[in-house]
Amino acid sequence: MKSCRSSASSMPSAEKCEGNSGTTTFGALTLNNANGLSLTGTHNVTTIALTLSNGRVTTNANILYLSTGLGIIGANATRFVVGNLRKRVITGANIA
């Protein structure tokens, strides 16, 4: 099992990764891992986007936050977030 540190922005394609405990901020996060990514703490994706190339992100009891203006690239029926996903918005912003 591999521990994925906050400096790692692209996950390997042949291992299951577990995020570090606590709050971690990623500049950008790309998941390319058939076994997926399991988070063990609260994690923030703060710039560019969350890109899902292969695998699922499982948050367990934790929360994956996306910053204002960010989105998820590559999501489909086999690449998605399982669990708690929250997107920050600016107060008063039109979110329609």
PDB file of C-alpha atoms in Angstrom:
ATOM      1  CA  MET A   1       0.000   0.000   0.000  1.00  0.00           C
ATOM      2  CA  LYS A   2       1.354   3.434  -0.912  1.00  0.00           C
ATOM      3  CA  SER A   3       0.910   6.654   1.019  1.00  0.00           C
ATOM      4  CA  CYS A   4       0.229   9.562  -1.337  1.00  0.00           C
ATOM      5  CA  ARG A   5       1.730  12.776  -0.030  1.00  0.00           C
ATOM      6  CA  SER A   6       0.384  16.251  -0.681  1.00  0.00           C
ATOM      7  CA  SER A   7       3.232  16.937  -3.109  1.00  0.00           C
ATOM      8  CA  ALA A   8       2.102  14.041  -5.307  1.00  0.00           C
ATOM      9  CA  SER A   9      -0.352  15.259  -7.894  1.00  0.00           C
ATOM     10  CA  SER A  10      -0.639  12.155 -10.074  1.00  0.00           C
ATOM     11  CA  MET A  11      -1.411   8.778  -8.538  1.00  0.00           C
ATOM     12  CA  PRO A  12       0.280   5.645  -9.958  1.00  0.00           C
ATOM     13  CA  SER A  13      -1.813   3.306 -12.054  1.00  0.00           C
ATOM     14  CA  ALA A  14      -1.021  -0.033 -10.386  1.00  0.00           C
ATOM     15  CA  GLU A  15      -1.377   0.581  -6.655  1.00  0.00           C
ATOM     16  CA  LYS A  16      -4.064   1.513  -4.183  1.00  0.00           C
ATOM     17  CA  CYS A  17      -3.218   4.849  -2.584  1.00  0.00           C
ATOM     18  CA  GLU A  18      -4.342   6.221   0.729  1.00  0.00           C
ATOM     19  CA  GLY A  19      -4.198   9.939   1.373  1.00  0.00           C
ATOM     20  CA  ASN A  20      -2.456  11.265   4.458  1.00  0.00           C
ATOM     21  CA  SER A  21      -4.472  11.935   7.614  1.00  0.00           C
ATOM     22  CA  GLY A  22      -5.363  15.517   8.362  1.00  0.00           C
ATOM     23  CA  THR A  23      -5.977  18.358   5.977  1.00  0.00           C
ATOM     24  CA  THR A  24      -3.964  18.205   2.770  1.00  0.00           C
ATOM     25  CA  THR A  25      -4.047  20.763  -0.015  1.00  0.00           C
ATOM     26  CA  PHE A  26      -3.290  19.664  -3.567  1.00  0.00           C
ATOM     27  CA  GLY A  27      -2.534  22.145  -6.334  1.00  0.00           C
ATOM     28  CA  ALA A  28      -4.203  19.726  -8.726  1.00  0.00           C
ATOM     29  CA  LEU A  29      -5.099  16.086  -8.309  1.00  0.00           C
ATOM     30  CA  THR A  30      -5.125  13.503 -11.107  1.00  0.00           C
ATOM     31  CA  LEU A  31      -6.242   9.967 -10.332  1.00  0.00           C
ATOM     32  CA  ASN A  32      -4.997   7.305 -12.743  1.00  0.00           C
ATOM     33  CA  ASN A  33      -5.272   4.186 -10.610  1.00  0.00           C
ATOM     34  CA  ALA A  34      -7.528   1.216 -11.381  1.00  0.00           C
ATOM     35  CA  ASN A  35      -7.594   0.359  -7.655  1.00  0.00           C
ATOM     36  CA  GLY A  36      -8.782   3.850  -6.714  1.00  0.00           C
ATOM     37  CA  LEU A  37      -7.844   6.305  -3.991  1.00  0.00           C
ATOM     38  CA  SER A  38      -9.020   6.021  -0.379  1.00  0.00           C
ATOM     39  CA  LEU A  39      -8.867   9.209   1.712  1.00  0.00           C
ATOM     40  CA  THR A  40      -8.025   9.001   5.384  1.00  0.00           C
ATOM     41  CA  GLY A  41      -8.401  12.699   6.249  1.00  0.00           C
ATOM     42  CA  THR A  42     -10.012  15.928   5.032  1.00  0.00           C
ATOM     43  CA  HIS A  43      -8.482  16.894   1.689  1.00  0.00           C
ATOM     44  CA  ASN A  44      -8.672  20.109  -0.328  1.00  0.00           C
ATOM     45  CA  VAL A  45      -8.179  20.417  -4.082  1.00  0.00           C
ATOM     46  CA  THR A  46      -7.340  24.072  -4.531  1.00  0.00           C
ATOM     47  CA  THR A  47      -6.286  24.877  -8.103  1.00  0.00           C
ATOM     48  CA  ILE A  48      -6.882  23.642 -11.638  1.00  0.00           C
ATOM     49  CA  ALA A  49      -9.220  20.655 -11.094  1.00  0.00           C
ATOM     50  CA  LEU A  50      -9.787  17.118  -9.948  1.00  0.00           C
ATOM     51  CA  THR A  51      -9.040  14.909 -12.957  1.00  0.00           C
ATOM     52  CA  LEU A  52     -10.297  11.324 -12.980  1.00  0.00           C
ATOM     53  CA  SER A  53      -8.413   9.309 -15.611  1.00  0.00           C
ATOM     54  CA  ASN A  54      -8.932   5.872 -14.063  1.00  0.00           C
ATOM     55  CA  GLY A  55     -10.467   4.688 -10.784  1.00  0.00           C
ATOM     56  CA  ARG A  56     -12.691   6.109  -8.055  1.00  0.00           C
ATOM     57  CA  VAL A  57     -11.959   8.412  -5.128  1.00  0.00           C
ATOM     58  CA  THR A  58     -13.494   7.000  -1.922  1.00  0.00           C
ATOM     59  CA  THR A  59     -13.804   9.570   0.875  1.00  0.00           C
ATOM     60  CA  ASN A  60     -14.974   7.162   3.612  1.00  0.00           C
ATOM     61  CA  ALA A  61     -16.131   9.421   6.499  1.00  0.00           C
ATOM     62  CA  ASN A  62     -13.898  12.238   5.218  1.00  0.00           C
ATOM     63  CA  ILE A  63     -14.613  15.191   2.914  1.00  0.00           C
ATOM     64  CA  LEU A  64     -13.063  16.115  -0.427  1.00  0.00           C
ATOM     65  CA  TYR A  65     -13.404  19.876  -1.057  1.00  0.00           C
ATOM     66  CA  LEU A  66     -13.169  21.608  -4.417  1.00  0.00           C
ATOM     67  CA  SER A  67     -12.393  25.315  -4.443  1.00  0.00           C
ATOM     68  CA  THR A  68     -14.569  27.969  -6.062  1.00  0.00           C
ATOM     69  CA  GLY A  69     -14.574  27.692  -9.840  1.00  0.00           C
ATOM     70  CA  LEU A  70     -13.096  24.205  -9.963  1.00  0.00           C
ATOM     71  CA  GLY A  71     -14.692  21.167 -11.501  1.00  0.00           C
ATOM     72  CA  ILE A  72     -14.170  17.475 -12.075  1.00  0.00           C
ATOM     73  CA  ILE A  73     -12.687  16.412 -15.390  1.00  0.00           C
ATOM     74  CA  GLY A  74     -13.193  12.917 -16.782  1.00  0.00           C
ATOM     75  CA  ALA A  75     -15.989  11.716 -14.489  1.00  0.00           C
ATOM     76  CA  ASN A  76     -18.201   8.967 -15.907  1.00  0.00           C
ATOM     77  CA  ALA A  77     -19.878   5.710 -14.851  1.00  0.00           C
ATOM     78  CA  THR A  78     -16.563   4.164 -13.718  1.00  0.00           C
ATOM     79  CA  ARG A  79     -14.644   7.296 -12.633  1.00  0.00           C
ATOM     80  CA  PHE A  80     -16.318   9.236  -9.817  1.00  0.00           C
ATOM     81  CA  VAL A  81     -16.211  10.272  -6.163  1.00  0.00           C
ATOM     82  CA  VAL A  82     -17.773   7.838  -3.668  1.00  0.00           C
ATOM     83  CA  GLY A  83     -18.761   9.712  -0.523  1.00  0.00           C
ATOM     84  CA  ASN A  84     -18.532  13.304   0.656  1.00  0.00           C
ATOM     85  CA  LEU A  85     -17.714  15.865  -2.032  1.00  0.00           C
ATOM     86  CA  ARG A  86     -18.204  19.572  -1.349  1.00  0.00           C
ATOM     87  CA  LYS A  87     -17.634  22.561  -3.586  1.00  0.00           C
ATOM     88  CA  ARG A  88     -16.975  25.972  -2.103  1.00  0.00           C
ATOM     89  CA  VAL A  89     -18.903  28.897  -3.582  1.00  0.00           C
ATOM     90  CA  ILE A  90     -18.664  32.629  -3.037  1.00  0.00           C
ATOM     91  CA  THR A  91     -21.479  34.054  -0.917  1.00  0.00           C
ATOM     92  CA  GLY A  92     -24.150  35.486  -3.215  1.00  0.00           C
ATOM     93  CA  ALA A  93     -22.801  33.715  -6.293  1.00  0.00           C
ATOM     94  CA  ASN A  94     -25.261  32.408  -8.872  1.00  0.00           C
ATOM     95  CA  ILE A  95     -24.951  28.614  -8.637  1.00  0.00           C
ATOM     96  CA  ALA A  96     -27.704  27.716 -11.114  1.00  0.00           C
TER      97      ALA A  96
END
